[in-house]
Short mmCIF file of C-alpha atoms in Angstrom, two decimals:
data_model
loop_
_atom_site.label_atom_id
_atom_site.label_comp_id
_atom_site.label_asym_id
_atom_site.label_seq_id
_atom_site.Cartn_x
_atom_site.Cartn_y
_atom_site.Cartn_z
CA UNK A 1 42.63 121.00 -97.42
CA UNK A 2 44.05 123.90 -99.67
CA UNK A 3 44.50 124.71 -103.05
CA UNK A 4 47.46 124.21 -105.05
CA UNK A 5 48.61 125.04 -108.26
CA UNK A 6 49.34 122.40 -110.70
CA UNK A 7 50.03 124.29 -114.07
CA UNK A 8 49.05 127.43 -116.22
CA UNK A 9 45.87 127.02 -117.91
CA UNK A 10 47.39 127.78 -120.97
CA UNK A 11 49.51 124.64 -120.93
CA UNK A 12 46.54 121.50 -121.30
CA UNK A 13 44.70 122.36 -124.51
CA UNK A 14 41.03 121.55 -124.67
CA UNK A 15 40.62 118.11 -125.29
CA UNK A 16 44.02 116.98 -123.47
CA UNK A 17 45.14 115.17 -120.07
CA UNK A 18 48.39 115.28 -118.38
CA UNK A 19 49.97 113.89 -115.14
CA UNK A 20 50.46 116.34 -112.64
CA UNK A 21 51.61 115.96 -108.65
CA UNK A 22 50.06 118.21 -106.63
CA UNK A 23 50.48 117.77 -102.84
CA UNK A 24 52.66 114.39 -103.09
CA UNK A 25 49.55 112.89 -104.73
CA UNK A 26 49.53 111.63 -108.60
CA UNK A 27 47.11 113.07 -110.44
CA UNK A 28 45.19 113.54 -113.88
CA UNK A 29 44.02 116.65 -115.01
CA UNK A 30 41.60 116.82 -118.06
CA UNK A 31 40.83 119.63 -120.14
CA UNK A 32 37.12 119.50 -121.40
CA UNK A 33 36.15 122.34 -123.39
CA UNK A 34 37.75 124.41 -120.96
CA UNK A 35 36.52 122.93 -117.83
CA UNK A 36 38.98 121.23 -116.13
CA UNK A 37 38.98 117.95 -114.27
CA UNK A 38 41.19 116.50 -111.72
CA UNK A 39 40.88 112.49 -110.36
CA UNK A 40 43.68 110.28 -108.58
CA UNK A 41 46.07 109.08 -111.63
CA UNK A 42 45.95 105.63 -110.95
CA UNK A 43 43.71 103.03 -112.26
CA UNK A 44 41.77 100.94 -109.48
CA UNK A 45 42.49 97.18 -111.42
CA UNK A 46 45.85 97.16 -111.45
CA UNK A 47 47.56 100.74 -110.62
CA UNK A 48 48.41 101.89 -113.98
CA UNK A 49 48.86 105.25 -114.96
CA UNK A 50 46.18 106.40 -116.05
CA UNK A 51 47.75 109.72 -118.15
CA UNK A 52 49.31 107.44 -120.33
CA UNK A 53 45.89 106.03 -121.68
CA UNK A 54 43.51 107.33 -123.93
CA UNK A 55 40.35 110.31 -123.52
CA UNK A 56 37.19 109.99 -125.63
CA UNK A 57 34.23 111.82 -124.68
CA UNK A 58 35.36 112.49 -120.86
CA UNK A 59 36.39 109.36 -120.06
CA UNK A 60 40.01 108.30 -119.81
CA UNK A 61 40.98 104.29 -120.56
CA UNK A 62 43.72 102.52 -118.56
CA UNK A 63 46.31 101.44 -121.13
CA UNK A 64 46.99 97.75 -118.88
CA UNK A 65 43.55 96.64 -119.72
CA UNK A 66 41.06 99.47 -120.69
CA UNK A 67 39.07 100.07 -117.91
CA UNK A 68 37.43 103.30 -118.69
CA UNK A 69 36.66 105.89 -116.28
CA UNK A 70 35.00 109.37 -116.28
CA UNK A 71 37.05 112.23 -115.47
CA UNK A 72 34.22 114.41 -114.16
CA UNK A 73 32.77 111.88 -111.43
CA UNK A 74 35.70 109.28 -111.42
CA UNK A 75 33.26 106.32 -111.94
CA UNK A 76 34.54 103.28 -113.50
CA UNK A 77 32.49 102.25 -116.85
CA UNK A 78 32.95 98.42 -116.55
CA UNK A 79 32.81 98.56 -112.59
CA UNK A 80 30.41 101.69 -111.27
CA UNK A 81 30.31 100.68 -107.88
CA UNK A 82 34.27 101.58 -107.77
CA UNK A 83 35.36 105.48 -108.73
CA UNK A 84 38.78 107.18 -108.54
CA UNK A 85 39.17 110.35 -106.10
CA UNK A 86 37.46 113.43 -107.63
CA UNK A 87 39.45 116.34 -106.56
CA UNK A 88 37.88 120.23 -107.31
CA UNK A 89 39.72 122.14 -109.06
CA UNK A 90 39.66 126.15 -109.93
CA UNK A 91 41.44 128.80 -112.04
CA UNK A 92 42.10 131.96 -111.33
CA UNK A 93 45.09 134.18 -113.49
CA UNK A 94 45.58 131.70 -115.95
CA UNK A 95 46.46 129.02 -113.40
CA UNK A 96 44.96 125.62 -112.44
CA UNK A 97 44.92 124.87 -108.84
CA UNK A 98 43.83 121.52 -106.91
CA UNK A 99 42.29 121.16 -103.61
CA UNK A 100 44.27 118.57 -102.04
#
């Protein structure tokens, strides 16, 4: 595996999530008071995408039907025995990069 960049660290604003594809793979990176967070971007119930839901308090909610997951450890909150991919992430420059 190898790191690769997925966008400037300037760009996702503490607090936010995007989409971003890094290696062919979908994936959501969080901002959380400046640590940043990368799982796979799609929910384990029914595939959506999870970039498009909503983030409270680390923990990003599939807009199909709200399963809840935490972008740190990628556990589900209605379902912990399931958990999204958990890629590491790093910064260096100003840029975010993924291990993928």
């Amino acid at each position: 595996m190898s790191f690769e960049r997925a966008l400037a660290a300037a760009d996702l604003a503490p607090g936010a999530h995007t989409k971003v594809i890094v290696g062919g793979q979908p994936i959501l990176l969080s901002n959380l008071n400046g640590e940043f967070h990368a799982v796979h971007n799609v929910c384990l119930h029914r595939s959506g995408d999870l970039a498009a839901g909503e983030m409270q308090d680390g923990v990003v909610v599939c807009p199909l039907h709200f399963w809840g997951f935490d972008v740190k450890s990628g556990v589900c909150t209605q379902v912990p025995s399931m958990a999204l991919k958990v890629f590491v992430t790093k910064v260096e420059n100003g840029e975010v990069y993924v291990e993928v």
